[in-house]
mmCIF file of C-alpha atoms and ligand atoms in Angstrom:
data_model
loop_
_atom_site.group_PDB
_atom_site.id
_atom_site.type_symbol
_atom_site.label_atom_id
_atom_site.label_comp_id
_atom_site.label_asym_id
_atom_site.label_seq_id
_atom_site.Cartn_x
_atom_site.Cartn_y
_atom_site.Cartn_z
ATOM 1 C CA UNK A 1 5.868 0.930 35.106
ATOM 2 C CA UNK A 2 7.502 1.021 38.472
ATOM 3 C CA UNK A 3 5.375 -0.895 40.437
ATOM 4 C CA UNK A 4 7.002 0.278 43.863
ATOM 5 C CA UNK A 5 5.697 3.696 43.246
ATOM 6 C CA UNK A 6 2.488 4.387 45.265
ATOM 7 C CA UNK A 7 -0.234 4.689 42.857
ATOM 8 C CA UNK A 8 -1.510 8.390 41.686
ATOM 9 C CA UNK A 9 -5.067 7.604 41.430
ATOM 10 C CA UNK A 10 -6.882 8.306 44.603
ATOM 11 C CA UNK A 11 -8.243 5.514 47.088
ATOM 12 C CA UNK A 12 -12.179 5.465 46.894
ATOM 13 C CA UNK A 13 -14.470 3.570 48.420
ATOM 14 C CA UNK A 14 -18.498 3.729 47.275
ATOM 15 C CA UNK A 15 -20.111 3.086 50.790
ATOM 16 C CA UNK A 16 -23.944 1.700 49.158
ATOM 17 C CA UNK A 17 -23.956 0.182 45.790
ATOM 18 C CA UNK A 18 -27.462 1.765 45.485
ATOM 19 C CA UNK A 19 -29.302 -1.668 44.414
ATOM 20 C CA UNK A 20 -32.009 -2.484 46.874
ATOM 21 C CA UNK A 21 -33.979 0.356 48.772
ATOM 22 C CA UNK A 22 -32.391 2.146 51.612
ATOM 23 C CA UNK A 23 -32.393 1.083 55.053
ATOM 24 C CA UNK A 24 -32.163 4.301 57.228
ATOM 25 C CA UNK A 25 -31.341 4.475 60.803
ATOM 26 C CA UNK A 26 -32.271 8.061 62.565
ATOM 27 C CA UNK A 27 -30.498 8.897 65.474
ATOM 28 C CA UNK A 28 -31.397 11.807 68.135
ATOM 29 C CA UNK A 29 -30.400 13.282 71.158
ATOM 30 C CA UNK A 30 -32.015 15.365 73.771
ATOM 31 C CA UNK A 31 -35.520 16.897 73.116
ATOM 32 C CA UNK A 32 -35.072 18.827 69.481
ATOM 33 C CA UNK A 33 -38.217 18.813 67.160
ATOM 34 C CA UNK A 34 -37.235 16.292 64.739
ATOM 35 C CA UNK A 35 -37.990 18.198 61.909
ATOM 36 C CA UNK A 36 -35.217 16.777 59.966
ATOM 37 C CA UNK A 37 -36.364 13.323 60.667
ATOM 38 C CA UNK A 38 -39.868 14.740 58.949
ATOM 39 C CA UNK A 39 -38.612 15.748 55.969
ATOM 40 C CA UNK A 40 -36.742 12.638 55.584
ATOM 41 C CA UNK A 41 -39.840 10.339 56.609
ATOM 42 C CA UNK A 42 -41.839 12.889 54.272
ATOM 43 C CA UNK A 43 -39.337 12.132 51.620
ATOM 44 C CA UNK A 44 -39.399 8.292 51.687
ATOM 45 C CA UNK A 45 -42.843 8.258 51.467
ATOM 46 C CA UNK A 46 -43.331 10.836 48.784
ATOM 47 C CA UNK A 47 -40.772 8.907 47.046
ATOM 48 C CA UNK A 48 -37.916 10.877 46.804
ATOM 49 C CA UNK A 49 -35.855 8.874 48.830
ATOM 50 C CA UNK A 50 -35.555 5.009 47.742
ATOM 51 C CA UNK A 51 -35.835 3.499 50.961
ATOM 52 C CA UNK A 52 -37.227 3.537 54.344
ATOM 53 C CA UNK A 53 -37.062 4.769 57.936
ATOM 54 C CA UNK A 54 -36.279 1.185 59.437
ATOM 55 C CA UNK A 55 -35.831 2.492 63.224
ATOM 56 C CA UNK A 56 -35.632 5.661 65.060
ATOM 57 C CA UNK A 57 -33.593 5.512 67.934
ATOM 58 C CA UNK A 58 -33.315 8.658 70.292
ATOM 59 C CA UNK A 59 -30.911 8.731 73.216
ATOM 60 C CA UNK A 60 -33.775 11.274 75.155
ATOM 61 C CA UNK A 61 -36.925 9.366 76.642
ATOM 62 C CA UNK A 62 -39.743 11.496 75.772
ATOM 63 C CA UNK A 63 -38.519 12.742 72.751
ATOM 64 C CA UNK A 64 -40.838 14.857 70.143
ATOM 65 C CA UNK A 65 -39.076 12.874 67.590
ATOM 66 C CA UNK A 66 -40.479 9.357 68.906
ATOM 67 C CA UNK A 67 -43.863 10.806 68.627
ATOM 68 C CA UNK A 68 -43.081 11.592 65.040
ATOM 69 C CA UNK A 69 -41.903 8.034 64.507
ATOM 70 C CA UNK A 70 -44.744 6.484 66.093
ATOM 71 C CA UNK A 71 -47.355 8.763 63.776
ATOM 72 C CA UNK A 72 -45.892 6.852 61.006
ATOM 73 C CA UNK A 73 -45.271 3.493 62.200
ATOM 74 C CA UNK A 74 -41.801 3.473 62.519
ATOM 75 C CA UNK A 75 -40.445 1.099 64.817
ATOM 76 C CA UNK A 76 -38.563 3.389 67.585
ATOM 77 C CA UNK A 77 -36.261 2.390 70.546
ATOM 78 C CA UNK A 78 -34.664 4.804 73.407
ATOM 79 C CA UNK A 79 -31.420 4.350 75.130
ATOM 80 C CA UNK A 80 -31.297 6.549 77.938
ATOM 81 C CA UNK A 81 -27.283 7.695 77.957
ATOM 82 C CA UNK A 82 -27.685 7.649 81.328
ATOM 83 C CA UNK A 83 -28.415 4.304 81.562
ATOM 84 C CA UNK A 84 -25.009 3.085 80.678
ATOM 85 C CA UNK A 85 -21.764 3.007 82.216
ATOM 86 C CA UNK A 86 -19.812 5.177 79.131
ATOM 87 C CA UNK A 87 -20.481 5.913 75.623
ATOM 88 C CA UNK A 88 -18.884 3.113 74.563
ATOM 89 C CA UNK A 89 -21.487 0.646 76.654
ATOM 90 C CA UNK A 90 -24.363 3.367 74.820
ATOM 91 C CA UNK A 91 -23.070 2.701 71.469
ATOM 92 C CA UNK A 92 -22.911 -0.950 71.971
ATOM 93 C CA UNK A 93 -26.540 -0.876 72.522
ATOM 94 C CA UNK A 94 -27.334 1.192 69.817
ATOM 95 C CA UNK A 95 -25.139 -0.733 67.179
ATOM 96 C CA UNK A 96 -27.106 -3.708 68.200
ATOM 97 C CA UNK A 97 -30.342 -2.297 67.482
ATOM 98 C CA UNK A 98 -28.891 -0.551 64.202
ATOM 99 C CA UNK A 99 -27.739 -4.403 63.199
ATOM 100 C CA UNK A 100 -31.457 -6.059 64.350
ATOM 101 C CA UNK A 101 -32.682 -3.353 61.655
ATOM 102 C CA UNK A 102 -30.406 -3.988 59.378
ATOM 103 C CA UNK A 103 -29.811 -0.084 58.920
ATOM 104 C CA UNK A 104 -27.456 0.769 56.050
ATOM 105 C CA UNK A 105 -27.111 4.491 56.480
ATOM 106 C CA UNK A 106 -27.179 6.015 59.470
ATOM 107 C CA UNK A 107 -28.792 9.710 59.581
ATOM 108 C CA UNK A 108 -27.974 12.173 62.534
ATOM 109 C CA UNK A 109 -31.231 14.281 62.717
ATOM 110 C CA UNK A 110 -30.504 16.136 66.205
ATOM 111 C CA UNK A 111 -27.841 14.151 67.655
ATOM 112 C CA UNK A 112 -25.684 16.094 70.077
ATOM 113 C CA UNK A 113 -23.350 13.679 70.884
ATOM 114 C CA UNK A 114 -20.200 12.677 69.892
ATOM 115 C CA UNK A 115 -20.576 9.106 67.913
ATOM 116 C CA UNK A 116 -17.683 7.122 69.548
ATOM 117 C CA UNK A 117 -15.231 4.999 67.749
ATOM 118 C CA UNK A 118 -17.355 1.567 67.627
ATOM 119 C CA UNK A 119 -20.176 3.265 65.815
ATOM 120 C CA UNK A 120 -17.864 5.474 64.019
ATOM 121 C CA UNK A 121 -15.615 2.145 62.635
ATOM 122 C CA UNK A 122 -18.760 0.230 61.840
ATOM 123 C CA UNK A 123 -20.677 2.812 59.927
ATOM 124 C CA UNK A 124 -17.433 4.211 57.957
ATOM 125 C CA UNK A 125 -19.061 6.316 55.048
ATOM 126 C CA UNK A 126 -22.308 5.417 56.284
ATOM 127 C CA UNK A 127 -23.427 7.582 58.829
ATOM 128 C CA UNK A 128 -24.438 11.387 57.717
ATOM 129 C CA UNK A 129 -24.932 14.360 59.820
ATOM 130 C CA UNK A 130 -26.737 17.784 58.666
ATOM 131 C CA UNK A 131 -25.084 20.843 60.330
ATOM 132 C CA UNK A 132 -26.970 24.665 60.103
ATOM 133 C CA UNK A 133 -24.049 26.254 58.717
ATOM 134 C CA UNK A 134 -20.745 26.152 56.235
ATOM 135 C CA UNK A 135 -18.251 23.453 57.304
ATOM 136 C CA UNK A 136 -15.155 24.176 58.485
ATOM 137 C CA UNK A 137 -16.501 27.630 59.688
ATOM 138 C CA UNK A 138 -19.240 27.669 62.756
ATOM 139 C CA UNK A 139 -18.881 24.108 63.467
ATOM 140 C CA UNK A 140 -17.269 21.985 65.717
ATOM 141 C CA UNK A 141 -17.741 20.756 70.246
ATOM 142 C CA UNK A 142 -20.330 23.058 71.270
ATOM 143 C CA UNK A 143 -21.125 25.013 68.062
ATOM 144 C CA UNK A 144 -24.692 23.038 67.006
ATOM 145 C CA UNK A 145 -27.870 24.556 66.759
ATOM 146 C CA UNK A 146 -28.876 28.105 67.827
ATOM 147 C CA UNK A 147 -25.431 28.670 68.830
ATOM 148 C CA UNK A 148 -24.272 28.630 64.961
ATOM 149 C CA UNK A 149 -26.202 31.070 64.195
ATOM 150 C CA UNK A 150 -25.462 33.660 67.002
ATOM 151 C CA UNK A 151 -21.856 32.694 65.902
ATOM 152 C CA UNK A 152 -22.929 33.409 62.559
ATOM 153 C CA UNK A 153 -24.371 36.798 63.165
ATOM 154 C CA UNK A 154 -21.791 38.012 66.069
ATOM 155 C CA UNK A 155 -18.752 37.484 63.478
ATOM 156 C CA UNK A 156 -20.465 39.428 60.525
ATOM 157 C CA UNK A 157 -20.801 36.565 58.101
ATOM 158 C CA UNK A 158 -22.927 37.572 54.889
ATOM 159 C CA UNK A 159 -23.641 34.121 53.919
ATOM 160 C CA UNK A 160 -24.187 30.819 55.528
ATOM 161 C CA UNK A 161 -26.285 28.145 54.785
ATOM 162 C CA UNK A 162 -26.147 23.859 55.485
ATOM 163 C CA UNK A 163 -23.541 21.032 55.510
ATOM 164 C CA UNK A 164 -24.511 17.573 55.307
ATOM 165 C CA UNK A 165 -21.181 15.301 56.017
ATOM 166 C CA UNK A 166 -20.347 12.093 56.698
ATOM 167 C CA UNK A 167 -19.965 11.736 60.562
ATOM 168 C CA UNK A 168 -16.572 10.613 61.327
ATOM 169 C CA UNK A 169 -14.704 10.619 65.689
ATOM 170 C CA UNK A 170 -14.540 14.085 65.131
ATOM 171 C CA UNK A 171 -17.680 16.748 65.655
ATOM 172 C CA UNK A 172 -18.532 18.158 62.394
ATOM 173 C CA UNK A 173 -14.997 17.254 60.392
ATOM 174 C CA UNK A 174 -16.276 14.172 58.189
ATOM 175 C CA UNK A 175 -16.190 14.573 54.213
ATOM 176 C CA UNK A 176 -18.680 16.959 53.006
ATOM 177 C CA UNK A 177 -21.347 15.448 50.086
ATOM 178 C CA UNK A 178 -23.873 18.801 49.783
ATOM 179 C CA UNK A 179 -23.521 22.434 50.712
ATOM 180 C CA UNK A 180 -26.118 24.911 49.980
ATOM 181 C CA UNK A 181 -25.369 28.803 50.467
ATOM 182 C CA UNK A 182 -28.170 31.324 52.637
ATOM 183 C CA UNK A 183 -27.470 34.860 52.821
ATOM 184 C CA UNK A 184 -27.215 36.518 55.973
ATOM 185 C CA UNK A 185 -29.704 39.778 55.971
ATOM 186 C CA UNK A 186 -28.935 42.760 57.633
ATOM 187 C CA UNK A 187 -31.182 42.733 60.098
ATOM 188 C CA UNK A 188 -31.092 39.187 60.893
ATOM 189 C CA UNK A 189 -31.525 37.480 64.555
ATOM 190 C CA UNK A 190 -30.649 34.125 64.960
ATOM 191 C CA UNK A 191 -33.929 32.676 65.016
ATOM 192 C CA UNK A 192 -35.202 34.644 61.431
ATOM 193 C CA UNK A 193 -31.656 33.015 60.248
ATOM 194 C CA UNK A 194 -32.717 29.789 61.281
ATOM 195 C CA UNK A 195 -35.745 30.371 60.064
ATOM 196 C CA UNK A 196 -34.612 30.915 56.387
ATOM 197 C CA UNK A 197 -31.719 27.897 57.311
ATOM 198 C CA UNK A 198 -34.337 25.026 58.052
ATOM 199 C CA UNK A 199 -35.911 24.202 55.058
ATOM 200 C CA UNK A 200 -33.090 24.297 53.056
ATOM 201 C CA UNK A 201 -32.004 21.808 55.683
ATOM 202 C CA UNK A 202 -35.010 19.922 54.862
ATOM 203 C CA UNK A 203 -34.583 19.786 51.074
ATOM 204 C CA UNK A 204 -30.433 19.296 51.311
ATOM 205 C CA UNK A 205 -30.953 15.837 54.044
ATOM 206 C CA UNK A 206 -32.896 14.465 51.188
ATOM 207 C CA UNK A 207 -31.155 15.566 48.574
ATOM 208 C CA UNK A 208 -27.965 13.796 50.253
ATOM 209 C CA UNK A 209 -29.457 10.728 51.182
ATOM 210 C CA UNK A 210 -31.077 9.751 48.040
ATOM 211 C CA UNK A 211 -27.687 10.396 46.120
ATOM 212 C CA UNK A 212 -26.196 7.739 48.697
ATOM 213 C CA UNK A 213 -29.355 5.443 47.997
ATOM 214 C CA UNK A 214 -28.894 5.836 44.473
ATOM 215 C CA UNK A 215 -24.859 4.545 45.017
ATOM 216 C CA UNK A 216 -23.744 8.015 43.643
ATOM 217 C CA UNK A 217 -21.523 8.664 46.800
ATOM 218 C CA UNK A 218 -17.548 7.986 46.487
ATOM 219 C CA UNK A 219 -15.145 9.088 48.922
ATOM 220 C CA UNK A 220 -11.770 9.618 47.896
ATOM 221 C CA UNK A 221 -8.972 8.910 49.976
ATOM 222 C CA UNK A 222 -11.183 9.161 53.231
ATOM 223 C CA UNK A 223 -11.477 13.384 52.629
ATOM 224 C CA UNK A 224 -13.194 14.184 49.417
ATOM 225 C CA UNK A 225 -17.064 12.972 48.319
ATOM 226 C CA UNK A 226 -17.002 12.538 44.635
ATOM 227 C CA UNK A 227 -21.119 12.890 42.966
ATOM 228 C CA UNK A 228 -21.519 9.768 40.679
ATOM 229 C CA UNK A 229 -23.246 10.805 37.927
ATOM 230 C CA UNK A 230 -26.691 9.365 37.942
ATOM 231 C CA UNK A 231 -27.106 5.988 35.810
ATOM 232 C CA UNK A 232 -29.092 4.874 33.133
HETATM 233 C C1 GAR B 301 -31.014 21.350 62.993
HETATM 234 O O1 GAR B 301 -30.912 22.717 62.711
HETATM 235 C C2 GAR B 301 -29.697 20.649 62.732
HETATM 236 O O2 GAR B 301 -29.012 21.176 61.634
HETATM 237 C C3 GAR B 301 -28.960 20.912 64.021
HETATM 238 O O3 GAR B 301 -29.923 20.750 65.017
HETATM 239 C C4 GAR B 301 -31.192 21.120 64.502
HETATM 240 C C5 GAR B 301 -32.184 20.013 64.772
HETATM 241 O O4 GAR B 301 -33.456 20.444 64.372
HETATM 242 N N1 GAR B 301 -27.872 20.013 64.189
HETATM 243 C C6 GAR B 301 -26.672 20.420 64.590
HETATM 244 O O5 GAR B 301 -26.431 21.558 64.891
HETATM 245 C C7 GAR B 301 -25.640 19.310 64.667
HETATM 246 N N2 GAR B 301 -24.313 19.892 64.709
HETATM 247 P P1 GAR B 301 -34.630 19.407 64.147
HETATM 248 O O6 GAR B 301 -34.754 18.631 65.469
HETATM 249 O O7 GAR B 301 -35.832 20.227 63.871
HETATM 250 O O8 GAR B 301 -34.242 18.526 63.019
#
């Protein structure tokens, strides 16, 4: 065999070997409800996640999500972004506090911001983000939320539904593990959309995370998310 001749089979790389329980780290931003970061507390209690919430961290003082963390004894830390001098001095913080837990998988529950490069490099293929719609459409700087919806409904979509991806420098462009379709009815508004969106939200987070906990995620050549079938 020619041995100069780049190889056919695609580069993977299995981010959690999926042999110890799950460290998760949640990250928020701004004052959102945090009912992802219920349903995925819910779920590693209920056992249908094998792990734990080791930290929330929330980058909003007050948030309704450090409430939720505090109900359950989860340890919980805020870093004001305004209390640094750029995102790069905010991630610093928060990588540090993501090491002292020893988080393996960071989970985006809320979080607004752009993850810069730092946090980005050190949590390759481990950092997850749930977005209300169908990635590549509706997404992307300033599409998040409420607004996906209205986008949703202006542009005459029938169906949309949930993304969760892995969270890469770019908003909402990271390889895609689960998607799960909603229809659109015809008398929709975008809160009875988001209405019908959230717990499908709810059940998809979970669904994600556990495959990653169970070491059933591979990502091929840093664009595709291959489903490991499940062992034993
Ligand atoms: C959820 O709908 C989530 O998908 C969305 O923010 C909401 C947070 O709700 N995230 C994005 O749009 C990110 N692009 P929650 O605080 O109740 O979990």
């Amino acid at each position: 065999m020619d041995s100069s001749r780049p190889s056919e089979r695609p580069w993977t790389e299995r981010p959690f070997p999926g042999d110890r329980p799950l460290r998760i780290g949640a990250l928020l931003s701004g004052k959102g409800r945090g009912t992802n970061l219920q349903a995925l507390i819910d779920s590693c209690a209920e056992g249908r996640i094998s792990g734990e919430i080791a930290v929330v961290i929330s980058t909003t003082p007050g948030a309704p999500a450090l409430e939720r963390a505090h109900r359950h004894g989860i340890p919980s830390r805020t870093f004001p972004g305004k209390s640094y001098a750029d995102g790069e001095a905010l991630d610093d913080a928060i990588l540090a506090c993501l090491n002292d837990h020893r988080v393996d998988l960071i989970c985006l529950a809320g979080y607004m911001r752009k993850a810069g490069q730092r946090l980005c490099e050190a949590y390759r293929w481990r950092m997850m983000n749930i977005h209300p719609g169908l990635i590549p459409a509706f997404c992307g700087q300033g599409l998040y939320g409420g607004k996906v919806h209205a986008a949703v409904l202006e542009y005459g979509a029938k169906v949309s539904g949930v993304t969760v991806h892995f969270a890469t420098e770019e908003y909402d462009a990271g390889p895609i593990i689960l998607q799960k379709c909603v229809p659109v009815a015809e008398d929709d508004t975008p809160e009875t959309l988001a209405a019908r969106i959230l717990p499908v939200e709810h059940a998809a987070y979970s669904e994600a995370v556990q495959l990653f906990a169970e070491g059933r995620l591979e990502v091929l050549d840093g664009r595709r998310v291959r489903i490991l079938p499940k062992r034993g």
